[in-house]
mmCIF file of C-alpha atoms in Angstrom:
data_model
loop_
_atom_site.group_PDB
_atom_site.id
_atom_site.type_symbol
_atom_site.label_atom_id
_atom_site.label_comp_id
_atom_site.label_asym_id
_atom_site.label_seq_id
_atom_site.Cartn_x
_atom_site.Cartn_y
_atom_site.Cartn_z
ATOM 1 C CA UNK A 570 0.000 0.000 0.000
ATOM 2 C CA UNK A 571 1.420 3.495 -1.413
ATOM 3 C CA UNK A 572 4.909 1.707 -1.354
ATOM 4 C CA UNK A 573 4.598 0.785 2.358
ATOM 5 C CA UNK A 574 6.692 -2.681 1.613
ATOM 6 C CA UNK A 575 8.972 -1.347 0.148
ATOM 7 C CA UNK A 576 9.762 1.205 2.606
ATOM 8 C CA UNK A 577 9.944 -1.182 5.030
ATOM 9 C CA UNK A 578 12.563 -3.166 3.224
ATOM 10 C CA UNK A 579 14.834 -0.382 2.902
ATOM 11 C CA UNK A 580 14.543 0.716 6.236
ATOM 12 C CA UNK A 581 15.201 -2.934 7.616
ATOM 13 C CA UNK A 582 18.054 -3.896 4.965
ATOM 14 C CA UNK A 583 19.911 -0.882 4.766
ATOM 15 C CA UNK A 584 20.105 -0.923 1.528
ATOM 16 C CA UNK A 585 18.810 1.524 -1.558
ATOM 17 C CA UNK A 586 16.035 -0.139 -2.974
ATOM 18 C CA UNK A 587 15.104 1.666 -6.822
ATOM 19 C CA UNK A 588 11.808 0.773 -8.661
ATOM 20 C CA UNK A 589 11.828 2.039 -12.197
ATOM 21 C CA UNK A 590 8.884 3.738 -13.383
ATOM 22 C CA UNK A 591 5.962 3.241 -15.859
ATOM 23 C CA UNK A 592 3.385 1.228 -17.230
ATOM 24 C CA UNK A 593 5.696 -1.444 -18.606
ATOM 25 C CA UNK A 594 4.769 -5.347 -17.922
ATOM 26 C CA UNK A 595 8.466 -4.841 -16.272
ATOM 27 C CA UNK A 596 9.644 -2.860 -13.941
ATOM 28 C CA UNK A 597 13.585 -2.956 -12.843
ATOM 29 C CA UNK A 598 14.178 -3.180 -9.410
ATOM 30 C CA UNK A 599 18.046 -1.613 -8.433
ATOM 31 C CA UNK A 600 19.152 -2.667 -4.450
ATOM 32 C CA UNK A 601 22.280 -0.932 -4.177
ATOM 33 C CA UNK A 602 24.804 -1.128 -1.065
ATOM 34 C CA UNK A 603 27.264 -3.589 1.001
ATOM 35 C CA UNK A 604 26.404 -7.047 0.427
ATOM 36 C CA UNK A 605 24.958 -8.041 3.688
ATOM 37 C CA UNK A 606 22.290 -5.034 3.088
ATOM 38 C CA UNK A 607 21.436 -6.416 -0.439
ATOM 39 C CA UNK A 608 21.341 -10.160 0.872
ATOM 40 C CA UNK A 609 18.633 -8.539 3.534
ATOM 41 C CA UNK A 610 16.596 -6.725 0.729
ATOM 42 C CA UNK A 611 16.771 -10.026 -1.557
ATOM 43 C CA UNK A 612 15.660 -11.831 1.768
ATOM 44 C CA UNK A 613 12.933 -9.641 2.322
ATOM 45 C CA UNK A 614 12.035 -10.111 -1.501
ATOM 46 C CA UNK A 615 11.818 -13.423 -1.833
ATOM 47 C CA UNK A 616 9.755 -13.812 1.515
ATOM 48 C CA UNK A 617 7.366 -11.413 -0.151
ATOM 49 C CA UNK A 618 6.817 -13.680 -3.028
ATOM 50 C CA UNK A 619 6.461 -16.614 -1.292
ATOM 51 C CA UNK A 620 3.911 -14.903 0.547
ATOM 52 C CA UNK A 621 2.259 -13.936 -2.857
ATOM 53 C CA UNK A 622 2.490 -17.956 -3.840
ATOM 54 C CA UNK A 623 0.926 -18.737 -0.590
ATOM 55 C CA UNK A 624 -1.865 -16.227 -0.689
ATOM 56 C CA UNK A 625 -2.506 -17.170 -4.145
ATOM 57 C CA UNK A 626 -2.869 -20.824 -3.301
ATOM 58 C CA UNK A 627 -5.475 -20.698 -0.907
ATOM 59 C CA UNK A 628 -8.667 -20.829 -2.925
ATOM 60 C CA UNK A 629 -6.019 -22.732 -6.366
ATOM 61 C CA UNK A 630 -6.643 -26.203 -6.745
ATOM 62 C CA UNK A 631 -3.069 -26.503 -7.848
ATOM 63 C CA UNK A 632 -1.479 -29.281 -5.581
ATOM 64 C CA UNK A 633 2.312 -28.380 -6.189
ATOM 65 C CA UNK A 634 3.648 -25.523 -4.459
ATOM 66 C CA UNK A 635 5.230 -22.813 -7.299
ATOM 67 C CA UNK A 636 8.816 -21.627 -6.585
ATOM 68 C CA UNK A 637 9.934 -18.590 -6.056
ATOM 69 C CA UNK A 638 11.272 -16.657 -9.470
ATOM 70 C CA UNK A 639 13.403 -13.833 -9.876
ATOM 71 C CA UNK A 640 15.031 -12.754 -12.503
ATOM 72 C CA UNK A 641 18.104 -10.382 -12.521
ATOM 73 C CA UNK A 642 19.438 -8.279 -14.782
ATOM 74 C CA UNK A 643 23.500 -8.467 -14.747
ATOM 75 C CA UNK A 644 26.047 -7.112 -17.240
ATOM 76 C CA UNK A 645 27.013 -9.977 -20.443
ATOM 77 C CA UNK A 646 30.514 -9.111 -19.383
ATOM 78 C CA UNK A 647 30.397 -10.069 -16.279
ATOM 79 C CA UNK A 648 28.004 -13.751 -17.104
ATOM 80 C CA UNK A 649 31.419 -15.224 -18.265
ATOM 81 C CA UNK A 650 32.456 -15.149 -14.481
ATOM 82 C CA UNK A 651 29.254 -15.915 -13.480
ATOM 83 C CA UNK A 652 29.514 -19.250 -15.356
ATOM 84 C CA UNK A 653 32.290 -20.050 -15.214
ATOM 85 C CA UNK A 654 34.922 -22.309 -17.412
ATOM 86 C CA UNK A 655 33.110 -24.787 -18.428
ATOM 87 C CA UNK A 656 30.358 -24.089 -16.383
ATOM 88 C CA UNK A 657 31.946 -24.742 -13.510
ATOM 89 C CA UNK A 658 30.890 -21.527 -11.215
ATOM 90 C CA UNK A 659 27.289 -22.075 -12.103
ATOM 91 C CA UNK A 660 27.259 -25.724 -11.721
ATOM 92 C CA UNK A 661 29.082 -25.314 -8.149
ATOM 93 C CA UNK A 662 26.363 -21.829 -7.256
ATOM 94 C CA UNK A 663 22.897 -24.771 -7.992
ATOM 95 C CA UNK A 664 24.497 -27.524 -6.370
ATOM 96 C CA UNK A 665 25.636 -25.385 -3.381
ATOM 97 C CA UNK A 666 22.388 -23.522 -2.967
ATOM 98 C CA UNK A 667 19.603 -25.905 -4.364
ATOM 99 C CA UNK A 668 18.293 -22.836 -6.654
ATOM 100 C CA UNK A 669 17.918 -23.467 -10.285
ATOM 101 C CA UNK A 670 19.880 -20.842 -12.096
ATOM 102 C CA UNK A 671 19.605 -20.024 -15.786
ATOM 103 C CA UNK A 672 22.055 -17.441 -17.722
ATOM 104 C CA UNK A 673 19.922 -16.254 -21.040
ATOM 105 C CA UNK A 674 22.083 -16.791 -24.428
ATOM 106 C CA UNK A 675 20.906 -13.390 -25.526
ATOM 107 C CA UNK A 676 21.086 -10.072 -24.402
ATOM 108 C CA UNK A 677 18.026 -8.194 -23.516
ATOM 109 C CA UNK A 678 16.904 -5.860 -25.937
ATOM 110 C CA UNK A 679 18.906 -2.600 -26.703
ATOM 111 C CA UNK A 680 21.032 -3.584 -23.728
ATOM 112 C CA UNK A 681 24.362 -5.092 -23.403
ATOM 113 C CA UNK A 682 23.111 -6.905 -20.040
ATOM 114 C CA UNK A 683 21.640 -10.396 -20.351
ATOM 115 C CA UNK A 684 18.964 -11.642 -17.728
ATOM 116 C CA UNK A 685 19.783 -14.580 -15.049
ATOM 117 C CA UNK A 686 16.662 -16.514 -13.741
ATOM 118 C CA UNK A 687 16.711 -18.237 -9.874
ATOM 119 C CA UNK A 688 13.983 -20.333 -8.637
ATOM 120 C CA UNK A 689 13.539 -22.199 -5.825
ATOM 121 C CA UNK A 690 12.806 -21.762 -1.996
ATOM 122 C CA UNK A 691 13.620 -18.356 -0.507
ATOM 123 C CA UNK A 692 15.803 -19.793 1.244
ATOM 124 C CA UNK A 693 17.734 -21.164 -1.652
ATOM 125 C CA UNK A 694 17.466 -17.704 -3.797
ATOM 126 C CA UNK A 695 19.142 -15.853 -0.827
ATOM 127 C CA UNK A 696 21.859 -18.273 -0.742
ATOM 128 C CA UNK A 697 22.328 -17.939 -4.651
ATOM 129 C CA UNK A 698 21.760 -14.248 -4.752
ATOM 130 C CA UNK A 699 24.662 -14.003 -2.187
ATOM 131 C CA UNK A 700 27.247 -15.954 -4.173
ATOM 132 C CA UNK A 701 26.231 -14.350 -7.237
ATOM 133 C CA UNK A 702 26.820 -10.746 -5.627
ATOM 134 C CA UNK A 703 30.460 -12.315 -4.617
ATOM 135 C CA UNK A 704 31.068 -13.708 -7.948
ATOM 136 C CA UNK A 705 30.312 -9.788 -9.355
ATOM 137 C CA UNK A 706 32.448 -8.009 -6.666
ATOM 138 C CA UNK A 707 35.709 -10.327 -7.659
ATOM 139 C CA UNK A 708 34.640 -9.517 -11.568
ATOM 140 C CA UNK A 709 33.630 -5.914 -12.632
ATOM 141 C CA UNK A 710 31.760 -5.196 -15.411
ATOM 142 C CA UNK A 711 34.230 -4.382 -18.731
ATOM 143 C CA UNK A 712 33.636 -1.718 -21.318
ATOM 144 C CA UNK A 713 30.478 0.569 -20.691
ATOM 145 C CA UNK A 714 26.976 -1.476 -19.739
ATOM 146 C CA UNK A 715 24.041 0.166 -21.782
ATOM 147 C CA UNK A 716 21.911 -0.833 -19.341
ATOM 148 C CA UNK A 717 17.912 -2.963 -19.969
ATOM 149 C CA UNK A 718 14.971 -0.267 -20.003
ATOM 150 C CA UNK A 719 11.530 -2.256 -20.240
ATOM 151 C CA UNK A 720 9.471 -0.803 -22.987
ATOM 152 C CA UNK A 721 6.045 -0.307 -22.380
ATOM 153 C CA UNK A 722 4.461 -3.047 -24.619
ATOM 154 C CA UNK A 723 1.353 -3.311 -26.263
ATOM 155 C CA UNK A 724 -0.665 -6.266 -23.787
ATOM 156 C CA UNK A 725 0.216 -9.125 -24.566
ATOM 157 C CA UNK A 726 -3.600 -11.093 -26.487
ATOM 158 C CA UNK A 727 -4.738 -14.823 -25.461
ATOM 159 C CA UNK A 728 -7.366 -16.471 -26.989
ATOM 160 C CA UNK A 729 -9.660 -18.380 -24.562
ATOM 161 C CA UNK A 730 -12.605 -20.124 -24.988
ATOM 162 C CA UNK A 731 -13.199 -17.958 -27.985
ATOM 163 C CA UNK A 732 -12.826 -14.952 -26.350
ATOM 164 C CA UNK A 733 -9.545 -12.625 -26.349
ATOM 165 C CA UNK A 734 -8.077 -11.438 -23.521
ATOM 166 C CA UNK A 735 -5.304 -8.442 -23.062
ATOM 167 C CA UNK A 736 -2.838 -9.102 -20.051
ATOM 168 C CA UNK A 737 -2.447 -6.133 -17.983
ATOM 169 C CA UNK A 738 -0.477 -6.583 -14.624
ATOM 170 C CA UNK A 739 -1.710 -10.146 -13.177
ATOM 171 C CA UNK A 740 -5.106 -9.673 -14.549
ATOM 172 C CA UNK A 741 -6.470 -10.768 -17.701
ATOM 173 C CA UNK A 742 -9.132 -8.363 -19.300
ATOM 174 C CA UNK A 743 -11.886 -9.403 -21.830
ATOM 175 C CA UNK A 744 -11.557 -7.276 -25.011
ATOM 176 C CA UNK A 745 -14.601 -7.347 -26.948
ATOM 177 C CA UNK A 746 -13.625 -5.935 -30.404
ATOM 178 C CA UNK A 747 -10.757 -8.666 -31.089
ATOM 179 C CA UNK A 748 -12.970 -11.584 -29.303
ATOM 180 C CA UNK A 749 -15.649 -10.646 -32.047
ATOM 181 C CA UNK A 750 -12.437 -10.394 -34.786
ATOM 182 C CA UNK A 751 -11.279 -13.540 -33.796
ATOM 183 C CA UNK A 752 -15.076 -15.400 -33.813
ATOM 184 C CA UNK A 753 -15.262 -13.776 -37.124
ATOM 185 C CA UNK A 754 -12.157 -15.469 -38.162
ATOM 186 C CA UNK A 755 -12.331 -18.628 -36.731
ATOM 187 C CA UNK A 756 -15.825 -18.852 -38.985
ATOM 188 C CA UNK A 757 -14.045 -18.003 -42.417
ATOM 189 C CA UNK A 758 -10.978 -20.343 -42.642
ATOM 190 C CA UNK A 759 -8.780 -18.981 -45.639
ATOM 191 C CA UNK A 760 -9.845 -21.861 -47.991
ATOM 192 C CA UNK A 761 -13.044 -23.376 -48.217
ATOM 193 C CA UNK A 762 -12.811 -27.124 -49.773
ATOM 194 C CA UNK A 763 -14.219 -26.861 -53.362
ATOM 195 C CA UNK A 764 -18.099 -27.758 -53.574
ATOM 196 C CA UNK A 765 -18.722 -26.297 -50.213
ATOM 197 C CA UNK A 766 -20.099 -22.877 -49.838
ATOM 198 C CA UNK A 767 -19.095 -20.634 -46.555
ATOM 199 C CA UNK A 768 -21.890 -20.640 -44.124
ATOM 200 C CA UNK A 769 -23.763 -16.872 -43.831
ATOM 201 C CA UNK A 770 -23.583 -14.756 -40.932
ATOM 202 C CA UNK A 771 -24.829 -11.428 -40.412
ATOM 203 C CA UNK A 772 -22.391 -8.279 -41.280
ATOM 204 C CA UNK A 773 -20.518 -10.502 -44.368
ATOM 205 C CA UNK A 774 -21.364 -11.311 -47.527
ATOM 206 C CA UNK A 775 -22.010 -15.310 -47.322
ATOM 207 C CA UNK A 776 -19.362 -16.160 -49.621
ATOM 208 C CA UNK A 777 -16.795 -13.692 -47.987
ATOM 209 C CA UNK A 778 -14.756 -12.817 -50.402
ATOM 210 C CA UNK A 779 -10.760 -14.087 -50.109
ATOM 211 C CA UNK A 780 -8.811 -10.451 -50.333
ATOM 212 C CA UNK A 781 -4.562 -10.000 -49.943
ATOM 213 C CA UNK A 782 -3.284 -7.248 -47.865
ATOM 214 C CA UNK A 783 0.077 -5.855 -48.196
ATOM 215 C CA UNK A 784 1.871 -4.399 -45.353
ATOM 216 C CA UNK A 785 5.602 -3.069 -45.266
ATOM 217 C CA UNK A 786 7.557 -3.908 -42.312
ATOM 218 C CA UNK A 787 11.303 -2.492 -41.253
ATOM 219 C CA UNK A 788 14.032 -5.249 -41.194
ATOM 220 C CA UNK A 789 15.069 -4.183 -37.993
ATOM 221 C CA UNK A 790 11.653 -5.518 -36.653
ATOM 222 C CA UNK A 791 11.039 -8.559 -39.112
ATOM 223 C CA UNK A 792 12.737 -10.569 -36.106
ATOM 224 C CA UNK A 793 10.208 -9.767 -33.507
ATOM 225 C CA UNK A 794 7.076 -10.778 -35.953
ATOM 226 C CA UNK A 795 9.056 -13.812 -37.366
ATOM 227 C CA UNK A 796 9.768 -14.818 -33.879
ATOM 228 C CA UNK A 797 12.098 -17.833 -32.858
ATOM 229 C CA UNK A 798 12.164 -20.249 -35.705
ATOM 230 C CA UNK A 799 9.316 -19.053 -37.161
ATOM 231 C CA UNK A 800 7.221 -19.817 -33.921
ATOM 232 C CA UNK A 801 5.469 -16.109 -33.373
ATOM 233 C CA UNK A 802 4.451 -16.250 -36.974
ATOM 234 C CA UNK A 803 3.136 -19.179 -36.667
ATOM 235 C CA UNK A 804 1.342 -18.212 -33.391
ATOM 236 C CA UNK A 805 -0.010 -15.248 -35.611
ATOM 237 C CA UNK A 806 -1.189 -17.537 -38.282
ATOM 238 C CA UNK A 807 -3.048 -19.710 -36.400
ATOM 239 C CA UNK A 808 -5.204 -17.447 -34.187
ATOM 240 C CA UNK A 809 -5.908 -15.492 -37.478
ATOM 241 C CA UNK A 810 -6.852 -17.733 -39.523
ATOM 242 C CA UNK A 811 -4.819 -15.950 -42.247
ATOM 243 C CA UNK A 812 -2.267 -16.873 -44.562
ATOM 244 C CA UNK A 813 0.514 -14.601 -44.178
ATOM 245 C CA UNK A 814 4.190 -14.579 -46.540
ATOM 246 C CA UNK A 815 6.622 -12.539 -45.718
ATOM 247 C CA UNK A 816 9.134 -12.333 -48.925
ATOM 248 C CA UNK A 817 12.803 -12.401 -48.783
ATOM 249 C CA UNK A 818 14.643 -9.062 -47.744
ATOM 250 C CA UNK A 819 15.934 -7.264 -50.977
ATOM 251 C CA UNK A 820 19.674 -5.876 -51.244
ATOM 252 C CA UNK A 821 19.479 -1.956 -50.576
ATOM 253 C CA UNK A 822 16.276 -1.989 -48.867
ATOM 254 C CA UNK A 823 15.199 -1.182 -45.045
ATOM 255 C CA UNK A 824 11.697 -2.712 -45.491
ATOM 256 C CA UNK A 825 10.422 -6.577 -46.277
ATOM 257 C CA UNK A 826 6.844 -6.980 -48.035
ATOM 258 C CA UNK A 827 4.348 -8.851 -46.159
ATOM 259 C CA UNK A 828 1.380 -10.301 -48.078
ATOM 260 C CA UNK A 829 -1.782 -11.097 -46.063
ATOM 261 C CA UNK A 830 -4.537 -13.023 -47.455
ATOM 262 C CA UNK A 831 -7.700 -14.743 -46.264
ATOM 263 C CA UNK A 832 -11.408 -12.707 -45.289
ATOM 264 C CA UNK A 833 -11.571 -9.361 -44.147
ATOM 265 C CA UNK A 834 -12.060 -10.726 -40.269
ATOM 266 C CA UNK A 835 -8.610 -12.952 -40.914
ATOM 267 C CA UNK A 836 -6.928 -9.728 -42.486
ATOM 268 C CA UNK A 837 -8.096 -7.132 -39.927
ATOM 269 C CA UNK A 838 -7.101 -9.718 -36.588
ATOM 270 C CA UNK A 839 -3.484 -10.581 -38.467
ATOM 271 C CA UNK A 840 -2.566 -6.721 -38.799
ATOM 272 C CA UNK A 841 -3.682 -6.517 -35.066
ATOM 273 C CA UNK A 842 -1.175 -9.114 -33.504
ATOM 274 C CA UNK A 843 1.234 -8.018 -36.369
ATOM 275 C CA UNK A 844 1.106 -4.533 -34.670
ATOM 276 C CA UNK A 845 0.732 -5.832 -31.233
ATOM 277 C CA UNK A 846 3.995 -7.752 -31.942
#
C-alpha cells in the first residue's frame, strides 16, 4: 500500500532499494549497497513472493507448491564469471544452494546486459543471490553497460474459450472488439474445400470474399514478428486464420513486403497481432 513494503525493506536492509517507473509489464528493481544489506533486501524479496504464492494458493486447486522466481538483470561481461569455465561456477552456485539458475544466451533488448533466472525456496534464492553478488564483486563489469529499459508493450492477447483477452499486470481483461475479430475469423478459414459454400452470418457477404493485404515492415523488426524459428508467426497464423508470406529481404532496402490473405475478419485480426507484436 502506497509503497509501504517497500519502505519497510529499505529501512530494515539498509540498503537503496530503486523501482523504475511506468506502465511497462516490467519494472527494474536496483538494491544498491554492502552485500549483507542487499542479501537482507533479496531476503525480504523473496519472503514477499512466497507470501504472494501462498496467498494465491489458498482458494487454487493446484497441488504443487510454485517456486519462487526472480530474474536479474546483470552485465554480459560479467556472465562469463558468473559461469564459469566450463560451467563450472554455475554448476558449483545450484548444487551449493539448491536454486535453479539459468544465464539467457541473448542479451536483452537494446542492452548489453543479459537476464539470469533463480527459482527455488527463498531460502535457496538468498543463498544464490549471495554468491552471485560475490562472484560480481571479484569480476567488474568491462567496457560501458548500456543498461535494460523495459518498454512499455502493447498487452500481450490470449485467446480463450473464444474470447480474447489483453494481459495487464496479473489480470487478464476481456476485449470485446478482437474476441468478435477472432469469432469472425475462426468462422471463415482462408480456404473453403471446393463444392462447399461458406456458411452466412450477419455483417458478411455469405461467400466472404478471399482479399490479400500488403503491409511493409522495417528489417530491424522482421525478427520480432518472425519470432524464434518461425514460432510467433506461426502463433499469428493460427489465431488469425490468415495466410501470411513474408518475402525475402531485398539488397538496398530497409523494409520486407508482407502479403496477407484470407477474409476481411482474418486480415483485420493478423494486422492486429502483427502490430501488437
Amino acid at each position: 500500500q502506497k509503497g509501504e513494503t517497500v519502505k519497510k525493506m529499505r529501512e530494515e536492509s539498509g540498503a537503496r532499494i530503486n523501482i523504475s517507473e511506468g506502465s511497462c509489464p516490467e519494472r527494474i528493481v536496483t538494491i544498491t549497497g554492502p552485500t549483507d544489506a542487499i542479501f537482507k533486501a533479496f531476503s525480504m524479496i523473496a519472503l514477499k513472493f512466497e507470501e504472494d504464492i501462498n496467498a494465491s494458493m489458498t482458494n487454487s486447486t493446484v497441488t504443487s507448491k510454485p517456486p519462487v522466481t526472480l530474474r536479474l538483470v546483470v552485465p554480459a561481461s560479467q556472465c562469463g564469471s558468473l559461469i564459469g569455465k566450463g560451467g563450472s561456477k554455475i554448476k558449483e552456485i545450484r548444487e551449493s544452494t539448491g536454486a535453479q539458475v539459468q544465464v539467457a544466451g541473448d542479451m536483452l533488448p537494446n542492452s548489453t546486459e543479459r537476464a539470469v533466472t533463480i527459482s527455488g525456496t527463498p531460502d535457496a534464492i538468498i543463498q544464490c543471490v549471495k554468491q552471485i553478488c560475490v562472484v560480481m564483486l571479484e569480476s567488474p563489469p568491462k567496457g560501458a553497460t548500456i543498461p535494460y529499459r523495459p518498454k512499455p508493450a502493447s498487452a500481450p492477447i490470449i485467446f480463450a474459450g473464444g474470447q480474447a483477452f489483453t494481459i495487464q499486470g496479473q489480470y487478464a481483461i476481456p476485449h470485446p472488439d478482437l474476441t468478435k475479430l477472432h469469432q469472425l475469423a475462426m468462422q471463415h478459414p482462408p480456404f473453403t474445400p471446393l463444392g462447399q459454400t461458406t456458411p452466412g452470418f450477419p455483417g458478411l457477404d455469405a461467400t466472404s470474399p478471399t482479399s490479400s493485404h500488403e503491409l511493409t515492415i522495417p528489417n530491424d523488426l522482421i525478427g520480432c514478428i518472425i519470432g524464434r524459428q518461425g514460432s510467433k508467426i506461426n502463433e499469428i497464423r493460427q489465431m488469425s486464420g490468415a495466410q501470411i508470406k513474408i518475402a525475402n529481404a531485398t539488397e538496398g532496402s530497409a523494409e520486407r513486403q508482407v502479403t496477407i490473405t484470407g477474409s476481411p475478419a482474418n486480415i483485420s485480426l493478423a494486422q492486429y497481432l502483427i502490430n501488437a507484436r
